[in-house]
Structure formats: C-alpha cells, structure tokens
Short mmCIF file of C-alpha atoms and ligand atoms in Angstrom, two decimals:
data_model
loop_
_atom_site.label_atom_id
_atom_site.label_comp_id
_atom_site.label_asym_id
_atom_site.label_seq_id
_atom_site.Cartn_x
_atom_site.Cartn_y
_atom_site.Cartn_z
CA MET A 1337 151.01 84.77 111.03
CA ALA A 1338 154.72 84.91 111.18
CA LEU A 1339 157.56 82.79 112.49
CA ILE A 1340 159.42 85.00 114.98
CA VAL A 1341 162.65 84.35 116.82
CA GLN A 1342 162.92 86.55 119.91
CA LYS A 1343 166.16 86.96 121.81
CA TYR A 1344 166.30 88.31 125.35
CA GLY A 1345 169.59 89.50 126.80
CA GLY A 1346 170.99 89.27 130.30
CA THR A 1347 169.38 92.43 131.62
CA SER A 1348 165.97 91.33 130.37
CA MET A 1349 166.50 87.98 132.15
CA GLY A 1350 168.07 89.70 135.18
CA ASP A 1351 165.81 88.21 137.87
CA VAL A 1352 162.63 86.18 138.15
CA ASP A 1353 160.47 89.27 138.08
CA ARG A 1354 161.92 90.31 134.76
CA ILE A 1355 161.70 86.79 133.42
CA ARG A 1356 157.96 86.85 134.21
CA ARG A 1357 157.67 90.12 132.29
CA VAL A 1358 159.50 88.52 129.36
CA ALA A 1359 157.02 85.65 129.52
CA VAL A 1360 154.16 88.14 129.11
CA ARG A 1361 155.78 89.49 125.98
CA VAL A 1362 156.34 86.09 124.52
CA VAL A 1363 152.75 85.05 125.18
CA SER A 1364 151.43 88.25 123.65
CA ALA A 1365 153.28 87.41 120.40
CA VAL A 1366 151.72 83.93 120.51
CA GLU A 1367 148.30 85.43 121.08
CA GLN A 1368 148.79 87.55 118.00
CA GLY A 1369 148.97 84.28 116.10
CA HIS A 1370 152.71 83.98 115.62
CA ARG A 1371 154.88 80.93 116.03
CA VAL A 1372 157.57 81.89 118.49
CA ALA A 1373 161.02 80.51 119.28
CA VAL A 1374 162.88 82.32 122.05
CA VAL A 1375 166.65 82.41 122.54
CA VAL A 1376 167.91 83.61 125.91
CA SER A 1377 171.09 84.77 127.63
CA ALA A 1378 172.07 84.00 131.20
CA MET A 1379 170.97 86.40 133.93
CA ALA A 1380 173.07 89.59 133.84
CA GLY A 1381 176.33 89.11 135.64
CA GLU A 1382 175.98 85.31 135.76
CA THR A 1383 178.48 84.50 133.04
CA ASP A 1384 181.05 86.85 134.62
CA ALA A 1385 180.47 85.18 137.97
CA LEU A 1386 180.93 81.71 136.47
CA ALA A 1387 184.13 82.85 134.73
CA ALA A 1388 185.47 84.13 138.03
CA LEU A 1389 184.65 80.79 139.72
CA ALA A 1390 186.44 78.95 136.94
CA GLN A 1391 189.61 80.97 137.57
CA GLU A 1392 189.33 80.33 141.28
CA ALA A 1393 189.25 76.60 140.72
CA GLY A 1394 191.35 76.24 137.58
CA GLY A 1395 193.84 79.08 137.76
CA GLU A 1396 194.26 81.87 135.26
CA GLN A 1397 193.70 79.63 132.28
CA PRO A 1398 191.24 76.94 133.28
CA ASN A 1399 190.76 73.93 131.04
CA PRO A 1400 188.72 75.20 128.05
CA ARG A 1401 186.47 72.14 127.84
CA GLU A 1402 185.45 72.37 131.48
CA TYR A 1403 185.20 76.15 131.23
CA ASP A 1404 182.53 75.72 128.56
CA VAL A 1405 180.68 73.11 130.64
CA LEU A 1406 180.56 75.62 133.44
CA LEU A 1407 179.74 78.77 131.46
CA SER A 1408 176.91 77.14 129.58
CA THR A 1409 175.03 76.51 132.82
CA GLY A 1410 173.97 80.18 132.96
CA GLU A 1411 171.70 79.76 129.98
CA GLN A 1412 170.42 76.38 131.18
CA LYS A 1413 169.01 78.13 134.21
CA THR A 1414 167.21 80.86 132.26
CA ILE A 1415 165.61 78.59 129.67
CA ALA A 1416 163.97 76.52 132.44
CA LEU A 1417 162.81 79.60 134.35
CA LEU A 1418 161.34 81.26 131.30
CA ALA A 1419 159.61 78.08 130.13
CA MET A 1420 157.99 77.77 133.57
CA ALA A 1421 156.91 81.39 133.57
CA ILE A 1422 155.35 81.04 130.12
CA GLN A 1423 153.53 77.84 131.13
CA ARG A 1424 152.21 79.61 134.19
CA LEU A 1425 150.43 82.05 131.87
CA GLY A 1426 148.63 79.10 130.31
CA CYS A 1427 150.77 78.88 127.20
CA PRO A 1428 152.65 75.63 126.39
CA ALA A 1429 156.44 76.04 126.34
CA ARG A 1430 159.44 73.75 126.30
CA SER A 1431 163.10 74.50 127.03
CA PHE A 1432 165.99 73.26 124.96
CA THR A 1433 169.74 73.29 125.49
CA GLY A 1434 172.01 73.85 122.51
CA ALA A 1435 172.75 70.14 122.33
CA GLN A 1436 169.05 69.24 122.40
CA ILE A 1437 168.39 71.24 119.24
CA GLY A 1438 171.52 70.01 117.52
CA MET A 1439 173.36 73.34 117.57
CA ARG A 1440 176.56 71.96 116.03
CA THR A 1441 179.73 73.97 116.33
CA ASP A 1442 183.42 73.38 115.67
CA ALA A 1443 185.60 72.30 118.59
CA ALA A 1444 187.13 75.70 119.36
CA HIS A 1445 186.17 75.92 123.04
CA THR A 1446 185.23 79.39 124.39
CA ARG A 1447 184.90 80.80 120.86
CA ALA A 1448 183.23 78.07 118.84
CA ARG A 1449 181.59 78.72 115.51
CA ILE A 1450 178.16 77.42 114.57
CA GLN A 1451 178.17 74.91 111.75
CA SER A 1452 174.60 73.68 111.55
CA ILE A 1453 171.32 73.44 113.39
CA ALA A 1454 168.95 70.49 113.26
CA THR A 1455 165.67 72.36 112.94
CA GLN A 1456 163.23 69.44 113.10
CA ARG A 1457 162.81 69.41 116.86
CA ILE A 1458 162.12 73.13 117.04
CA LEU A 1459 159.73 73.05 114.10
CA ASP A 1460 157.81 70.10 115.62
CA THR A 1461 157.51 72.04 118.85
CA LEU A 1462 156.27 75.19 117.13
CA ASP A 1463 153.82 73.18 115.02
CA GLN A 1464 152.21 71.92 118.21
CA GLY A 1465 151.62 75.51 119.22
CA THR A 1466 154.34 75.32 121.86
CA VAL A 1467 156.93 77.99 122.44
CA ALA A 1468 160.52 76.74 122.05
CA VAL A 1469 162.82 78.32 124.60
CA ILE A 1470 166.41 77.82 123.46
CA ALA A 1471 169.64 78.39 125.35
CA GLY A 1472 171.87 80.94 123.61
CA PHE A 1473 175.66 81.01 123.60
CA GLN A 1474 176.10 77.22 123.66
CA GLY A 1475 176.44 74.32 121.24
CA ILE A 1476 177.95 70.91 120.92
CA ASP A 1477 180.86 69.75 118.80
CA ASP A 1478 181.11 66.58 116.68
CA GLU A 1479 182.37 64.56 119.63
CA GLY A 1480 179.47 65.66 121.86
CA ASN A 1481 181.48 68.17 123.95
CA LEU A 1482 179.69 71.31 125.13
CA THR A 1483 181.01 74.47 123.52
CA THR A 1484 180.37 78.20 123.93
CA LEU A 1485 180.40 80.84 121.21
CA GLY A 1486 182.35 83.70 122.84
CA ARG A 1487 181.03 86.46 125.07
CA GLY A 1488 177.85 88.04 123.79
CA GLY A 1489 177.28 84.91 121.69
CA SER A 1490 173.59 84.54 122.27
CA ASP A 1491 172.91 87.23 119.65
CA THR A 1492 174.60 84.92 117.20
CA SER A 1493 172.65 81.87 118.48
CA ALA A 1494 169.42 83.79 117.89
CA VAL A 1495 170.30 84.90 114.36
CA ALA A 1496 171.50 81.38 113.51
CA VAL A 1497 168.27 79.89 114.77
CA ALA A 1498 166.32 82.50 112.78
CA ALA A 1499 168.35 81.69 109.64
CA ALA A 1500 167.88 77.95 110.06
CA LEU A 1501 164.13 78.29 110.62
CA GLN A 1502 163.88 80.88 107.82
CA ALA A 1503 162.10 83.07 110.33
CA ASP A 1504 160.43 86.29 109.24
CA VAL A 1505 162.39 88.29 111.80
CA CYS A 1506 164.93 87.93 114.56
CA GLU A 1507 163.89 90.31 117.35
CA ILE A 1508 166.68 91.25 119.71
CA HIS A 1509 165.05 92.43 122.90
CA THR A 1510 167.49 94.41 124.91
CA ASP A 1511 167.89 97.21 127.44
CA VAL A 1512 168.11 99.99 124.83
CA ARG A 1513 165.39 101.18 122.47
CA GLY A 1514 167.35 100.43 119.31
CA VAL A 1515 170.47 101.51 117.45
CA TYR A 1516 171.33 105.14 118.04
CA THR A 1517 173.16 107.66 115.87
CA ALA A 1518 175.68 107.99 118.74
CA ASP A 1519 176.02 106.88 122.37
CA PRO A 1520 173.08 108.69 124.03
CA ASN A 1521 175.08 108.83 127.28
CA LEU A 1522 177.62 111.01 125.51
CA VAL A 1523 175.55 112.89 122.98
CA PRO A 1524 172.30 114.46 124.14
CA GLY A 1525 171.09 114.91 120.52
CA ALA A 1526 171.55 111.23 119.62
CA ARG A 1527 168.42 109.64 118.18
CA LYS A 1528 167.22 106.17 117.44
CA LEU A 1529 167.50 105.03 113.84
CA ASP A 1530 164.42 103.39 112.26
CA ARG A 1531 166.51 101.35 109.89
CA ILE A 1532 170.16 100.68 109.24
CA SER A 1533 171.88 98.40 106.72
CA TYR A 1534 173.84 95.31 107.67
CA GLU A 1535 177.02 96.90 106.37
CA GLU A 1536 176.62 100.00 108.52
CA MET A 1537 175.71 97.95 111.54
CA LEU A 1538 178.74 95.81 111.03
CA GLU A 1539 181.01 98.83 110.91
CA MET A 1540 179.30 100.39 113.94
CA ALA A 1541 179.60 97.13 115.93
CA SER A 1542 183.28 96.72 114.97
CA LEU A 1543 183.98 100.34 115.87
CA GLY A 1544 182.51 100.22 119.36
CA ALA A 1545 178.67 100.25 119.26
CA LYS A 1546 177.68 97.52 121.70
CA VAL A 1547 174.12 96.67 120.74
CA LEU A 1548 174.83 93.55 118.71
CA GLN A 1549 177.62 91.03 118.62
CA ILE A 1550 179.60 91.55 115.42
CA ARG A 1551 179.35 87.93 114.38
CA SER A 1552 175.54 87.97 114.66
CA VAL A 1553 175.41 90.80 112.12
CA LYS A 1554 177.67 88.94 109.69
CA PHE A 1555 175.42 85.93 110.04
CA ALA A 1556 172.29 87.95 109.48
CA MET A 1557 173.82 89.63 106.41
CA HIS A 1558 174.90 86.31 104.93
CA TYR A 1559 171.53 84.63 105.42
CA ASP A 1560 169.48 87.76 104.90
CA VAL A 1561 167.71 87.61 108.23
CA PRO A 1562 166.05 90.94 109.17
CA ILE A 1563 166.97 91.90 112.71
CA HIS A 1564 164.71 94.10 114.81
CA VAL A 1565 166.56 95.55 117.83
CA ARG A 1566 164.03 96.74 120.41
CA SER A 1567 163.53 97.37 124.07
CA THR A 1568 162.30 94.60 126.34
CA PHE A 1569 160.55 97.14 128.46
CA GLU A 1570 158.61 99.03 125.80
CA THR A 1571 156.34 98.01 122.97
CA SER A 1572 157.47 100.71 120.50
CA GLU A 1573 159.37 99.85 117.35
CA GLY A 1574 163.11 99.76 117.64
CA THR A 1575 165.64 99.67 114.81
CA TRP A 1576 165.50 97.33 111.82
CA VAL A 1577 168.80 96.03 110.53
CA THR A 1578 168.22 94.97 106.95
CA ARG A 1579 169.50 94.99 103.40
CA GLU A 1580 170.77 98.23 101.95
CA GLU A 1581 167.85 98.47 99.50
CA ASP A 1582 165.37 98.55 102.40
CA VAL A 1583 167.03 101.44 104.20
CA MET A 1584 165.49 104.78 103.39
CA GLU A 1585 166.79 107.07 106.12
CA GLY A 1586 168.95 108.91 103.62
CA LEU A 1587 171.49 110.63 105.88
CA VAL A 1588 175.00 110.58 104.50
CA VAL A 1589 176.31 109.67 107.93
CA SER A 1590 174.13 107.32 110.05
CA GLY A 1591 176.26 107.18 113.11
CA VAL A 1592 179.23 108.42 115.08
CA THR A 1593 181.00 105.79 117.16
CA TYR A 1594 184.06 105.69 119.34
CA ASN A 1595 186.23 103.33 121.32
CA ARG A 1596 188.99 103.76 123.82
CA ASN A 1597 190.12 100.19 123.71
CA GLU A 1598 193.23 100.66 121.63
CA GLY A 1599 196.82 101.76 122.22
CA LYS A 1600 199.22 103.15 119.65
CA ILE A 1601 202.81 102.19 118.89
CA ARG A 1602 205.17 104.19 116.70
CA VAL A 1603 208.39 102.71 115.32
CA ARG A 1604 210.79 105.35 114.06
CA GLY A 1605 213.63 105.45 111.61
CA LEU A 1606 212.98 102.17 109.88
CA LYS A 1607 214.97 101.40 106.75
CA ASP A 1608 212.73 102.05 103.76
CA GLN A 1609 213.33 98.69 102.11
CA PRO A 1610 211.46 95.43 101.41
CA GLY A 1611 210.88 93.06 104.33
CA VAL A 1612 211.01 95.60 107.17
CA SER A 1613 207.26 95.60 107.86
CA ALA A 1614 207.10 91.83 107.71
CA ARG A 1615 209.86 91.57 110.33
CA LEU A 1616 208.15 94.09 112.55
CA PHE A 1617 204.66 92.57 112.38
CA THR A 1618 205.38 88.85 112.25
CA PRO A 1619 206.28 88.47 115.95
CA ILE A 1620 203.20 90.51 116.83
CA SER A 1621 200.85 88.33 114.82
CA ASP A 1622 202.63 85.21 116.06
CA ALA A 1623 201.70 86.36 119.56
CA GLY A 1624 198.05 86.34 118.51
CA ILE A 1625 197.77 90.15 118.69
CA VAL A 1626 195.39 91.69 116.18
CA VAL A 1627 196.66 94.93 114.69
CA ASP A 1628 193.94 97.41 113.73
CA MET A 1629 195.16 100.55 112.01
CA ILE A 1630 198.58 100.83 110.35
CA LEU A 1631 200.11 103.96 109.01
CA GLN A 1632 203.44 104.19 107.20
CA ASN A 1633 204.86 107.64 106.56
CA VAL A 1634 206.26 108.48 103.18
CA GLY A 1635 209.96 107.59 103.33
CA HIS A 1636 212.63 110.24 103.09
CA ASP A 1637 216.38 109.91 103.39
CA GLY A 1638 215.89 106.17 103.12
CA THR A 1639 214.02 105.87 106.40
CA THR A 1640 210.41 105.76 107.36
CA ASP A 1641 208.12 105.56 110.46
CA ILE A 1642 205.35 103.03 111.01
CA THR A 1643 202.56 103.69 113.50
CA PHE A 1644 199.93 101.08 114.40
CA THR A 1645 197.22 100.37 116.97
CA VAL A 1646 196.41 97.19 118.92
CA PRO A 1647 193.81 96.35 121.59
CA LYS A 1648 194.72 97.98 124.88
CA ALA A 1649 194.88 94.59 126.56
CA ASP A 1650 197.70 93.58 124.23
CA TRP A 1651 199.42 96.95 124.07
CA LYS A 1652 202.20 96.33 126.59
CA ARG A 1653 203.14 93.03 125.05
CA ALA A 1654 203.02 94.48 121.52
CA LEU A 1655 205.28 97.32 122.65
CA GLN A 1656 207.82 94.86 123.99
CA LEU A 1657 207.71 92.87 120.76
CA ALA A 1658 208.06 96.04 118.68
CA GLU A 1659 211.05 97.16 120.73
CA GLN A 1660 212.70 93.81 120.24
CA ALA A 1661 211.99 93.70 116.51
CA GLY A 1662 212.94 97.36 116.23
CA ARG A 1663 216.41 96.59 117.64
CA GLU A 1664 216.90 93.75 115.19
CA ILE A 1665 215.92 95.78 112.14
CA GLY A 1666 217.73 98.93 113.18
CA ALA A 1667 214.83 101.26 114.13
CA THR A 1668 215.92 104.45 115.84
CA GLY A 1669 213.14 104.38 118.43
CA VAL A 1670 209.84 102.92 119.54
CA VAL A 1671 207.21 105.02 121.34
CA GLY A 1672 203.93 103.89 122.84
CA ASP A 1673 200.82 105.85 123.72
CA ASP A 1674 197.72 104.32 125.22
CA LYS A 1675 195.88 107.58 125.90
CA ILE A 1676 194.19 107.60 122.55
CA ALA A 1677 190.64 107.22 121.28
CA LYS A 1678 189.27 106.19 117.91
CA VAL A 1679 186.32 108.17 116.59
CA SER A 1680 184.52 107.11 113.46
CA ILE A 1681 181.68 108.20 111.26
CA VAL A 1682 179.73 105.52 109.37
CA GLY A 1683 177.29 105.84 106.54
CA LEU A 1684 176.29 104.19 103.27
CA GLY A 1685 175.77 107.64 101.75
CA MET A 1686 179.52 108.22 101.79
CA LYS A 1687 179.85 105.86 98.86
CA ASP A 1688 178.59 108.44 96.43
CA HIS A 1689 178.92 111.68 98.36
CA ALA A 1690 182.11 113.72 97.97
CA GLY A 1691 183.66 115.81 100.68
CA VAL A 1692 182.73 113.76 103.71
CA ALA A 1693 186.34 113.26 104.82
CA SER A 1694 187.30 116.88 104.36
CA LYS A 1695 184.25 118.02 106.31
CA MET A 1696 185.13 115.61 109.14
CA PHE A 1697 188.68 116.99 109.29
CA GLN A 1698 187.39 120.58 109.20
CA VAL A 1699 185.00 119.94 112.08
CA LEU A 1700 187.87 118.51 114.16
CA ALA A 1701 190.12 121.41 113.19
CA ASP A 1702 187.47 123.90 114.19
CA ASN A 1703 187.47 122.29 117.63
CA SER A 1704 191.29 122.23 117.76
CA VAL A 1705 191.39 118.45 117.88
CA ASN A 1706 194.56 117.08 116.35
CA ILE A 1707 194.30 113.99 114.15
CA GLN A 1708 196.98 111.39 114.77
CA MET A 1709 195.95 108.65 112.35
CA ILE A 1710 193.27 108.18 109.69
CA SER A 1711 191.78 105.11 108.13
CA THR A 1712 188.90 104.73 105.78
CA SER A 1713 186.70 102.15 104.13
CA GLU A 1714 183.94 102.63 101.61
CA ILE A 1715 181.41 103.49 104.31
CA LYS A 1716 183.46 104.74 107.28
CA ILE A 1717 186.18 107.16 108.26
CA SER A 1718 188.07 106.66 111.52
CA VAL A 1719 190.54 108.97 113.19
CA VAL A 1720 192.76 108.44 116.20
CA ILE A 1721 192.88 111.42 118.55
CA ASP A 1722 194.01 112.24 122.07
CA GLU A 1723 191.70 110.48 124.51
CA LYS A 1724 190.90 113.73 126.30
CA TYR A 1725 189.13 115.15 123.23
CA LEU A 1726 186.87 112.13 122.76
CA GLU A 1727 183.60 113.65 123.96
CA LEU A 1728 184.23 116.93 122.24
CA ALA A 1729 184.96 115.20 118.93
CA VAL A 1730 182.00 112.85 119.07
CA ARG A 1731 179.57 115.66 119.90
CA ALA A 1732 180.93 117.99 117.24
CA LEU A 1733 180.83 115.33 114.54
CA HIS A 1734 177.33 114.29 115.55
CA GLU A 1735 176.13 117.82 115.36
CA ALA A 1736 177.72 118.44 111.96
CA PHE A 1737 176.76 115.19 110.29
CA VAL A 1738 173.59 113.97 112.00
CA GLU A 1739 171.82 116.90 113.65
CA ASN A 1740 172.56 119.28 110.80
CA GLY A 1741 173.60 116.61 108.36
CA ALA A 1742 173.24 116.44 104.61
CA HIS A 1743 170.88 113.90 103.10
CA ALA A 1744 172.12 111.50 100.49
CA PRO A 1745 170.33 111.54 97.20
CA LYS A 1746 167.55 108.91 97.30
CA PRO A 1747 168.31 105.88 95.15
CA GLU A 1748 166.36 105.98 91.88
N1 LIG B 2010 175.79 84.91 128.67
C1 LIG B 2010 176.78 85.09 127.68
C2 LIG B 2010 177.62 86.33 127.98
O1 LIG B 2010 177.40 86.97 129.00
C3 LIG B 2010 176.23 85.19 126.31
C4 LIG B 2010 175.34 86.38 126.07
O2 LIG B 2010 174.82 86.99 126.97
O3 LIG B 2010 175.15 86.74 124.88
O4 LIG B 2010 178.55 86.61 127.28
MG1 MG B 2011 174.44 89.79 126.02
#
C-alpha cells in the first residue's frame, strides 16, 4: 500500500465527461489499496479565459491581488466536480482549496513561491480512507491573501504536496504518454523514455519540452520525489523522472529539444575594455529582461562583438535598449534577428563521453545548417540556427544520436 499523489492537468479535466473518467482512475487506485491525494488544474482554457476577463475589467495590467482571486477560481470549480464524481462511484472524497490545506506561499502575486504546507488535514483525510482532492496552482500568503504560482503551476503544487506528505510517487496524468526523446509531432522516430534523471528533465523543460513545469522538477529533485509522467487516457507506464542512479537507459543523448521563443541581438564594434558588457547589459536587466545565451567574439584591433538572445516577447524592447546603450558606449552597429531557433541535445552520458559536440556540429554541417551561436553545460549542447532549418536539424540530430545513437558505458 502506497501513498500516491496524482495530478490531472487541464485537458484531463476538460469537461464533466472527462472528470468522470478521472474519477474512475482515482477510485481504481484506491481499490488497489493506496492512499490517494489528487491535485487538479482548471479545465483546459479556463485560466486563459479568466485572464482575458481580468484584462477586460482591469485593463492591461489588472491589480495582481484581484487577478489571483479570479484565476484561482478555475481550480476551485474542478476540485468540487471531481470530488462529486468520485463520491458518486461510492468512494469518499473531499475537496480542499490551497488555503484550506495551508499551502503557504510568499506574497508575490501571479508567481508566488510555496513556502510550506500544513499536512495534518490531508493526512487525517487520507487516514479516514477519504480521497483528498486539492486545488493546484493556488496558495495563501501570510496575510491570508490568495496567491497563484504562475502558469502551469499545478505541477509544482502536486510535487510540493507529494514532498510534504513524503508520498511514494507523484503521478502527473496528462495528455501525452510520457517524456519523449523529441517532439513526436516533429520527429516520427521519437520514442517514449522509460526513465530520465531530474537533471536531464530540468534541461529539457528549460529548453522547450512542455511536459512539466520547470519549477516542479526543481522541487522534485530537491526533495527527491519520484515523478511518474503518464497518460490520463491509458493505463500503460509512462516516464519516471528520478535520481541519476536509478536511470539505466544508457543513451549518451536522451533527448533533442528546440524552441523558437528567442530573438538574437548583435552589438558590433564594442571597445574591448573593462566595463563595456556591464554598461550594455545593465539597462536590459533593469528592464526585467532575462538574457539567455551570450557570445563575445575574440577581440581584434581593440574592438569586439557581443551577440545575445532574449525571449521573443522582450526582443523589441531589448533591441531598443541595446541601441541606446550601444550609442553611449560607442558601438558601431546593433543588428537584431528574431528568425532564429535554438536546438539542443541533452544527456547525462555526455559527462563522460568525448566527441558529442563535434558529432553534433558534423551532423549539422552534413545538412548544410549554419551554426550561429553555441552554448554548453555539463549535460547539454545548444545551438542557435536559422528558424527555417529547425525541423531538419531536429530530425537529423535525433536520427544520429537517438535512433542510431551510441550507448554510454553502464555505471559500475
Ligand atoms: N490552471 C493553471 C494554468 O492554466 C495552472 C495549471 O494548469 O497548471 O496555468
Ligand atoms: Mg497545465
């Protein structure tokens, strides 16, 4: 008998029919003898609809406190509906809002961070053989204000509840069968992974894979909560996200990811002297813009170029700021390009496997894809390329590294 936290996303909770199907799944876990806490999202599209309403009433930047009061209603609806549907199957269930289970967060409305969870009420409920149905995405700050955790936040709620309850597993029930080696819509040969490490999942989520909210993976890694990502609509095993030691897949590269959400800015002819980068990037960071990749060319003749990427939504603003800073520090030109894509390969096996980068570059060269920027970490290599080669690059890299890929030596 295990303590299981199950999370169901917006698609799984999409309408009452689906909610009734979710109820069947929950009850079947209870019938297997498990204690079950369920964390749910709002119905698909509901949070977007509420956000649109908020803007209608409150303008482009509605009051954040009231925004959270409104957005958290989506999950309040689904906990009640699911609890009813479970009860209808003859199984006791009880719904709880974030506040009712003491989901304490800081006061940063619309992107609050969880600080603690008072587990007693949930544990009492489970001990009575009752399913606890908990609203994801929401919490309460020290002053009793409702807060929300940022879009996609119910993954993080679920992992946090699992960590607090020291659950055996946090099952994320979603509309895909698990974590794939690449986006199956783009790569026909993509396959589901049985297991993946927290570190790899974190990189994949940061680089564009959309299965799990990044913060939920960090949380799980920190508290060592095994995550099982699986389909709501099938009973087969999905993908386990666990500690590195428990991952035995053995491929050097576990996944190829991409995103087209960034734009590039190149500042030319900067003086190659101390302080120039600081003066270029300070106004950008002061504007709250997060810079991703940065590349500085080797200086020659006392000047140098700096190229960097920012989220596409901030690209225009960053370009203006770079132009302004560029004038002040004597740059000879600033050029922007938002027709780029970032393609990455991720894998723990890279740590002790030579030649991964050179092979990646060779595969791209063989396909006549020019590399504009490169960045690496211990377990990933990312390149920026022209957006129009995105599919070609992802498919070619997947074929080379996953379909025909080398296996890493098994740990002794
Ligand atoms: N309903 C929220 C959203 O759409 C939270 C979630 O689904 O994870 O962002
Ligand atoms: Mg979601």
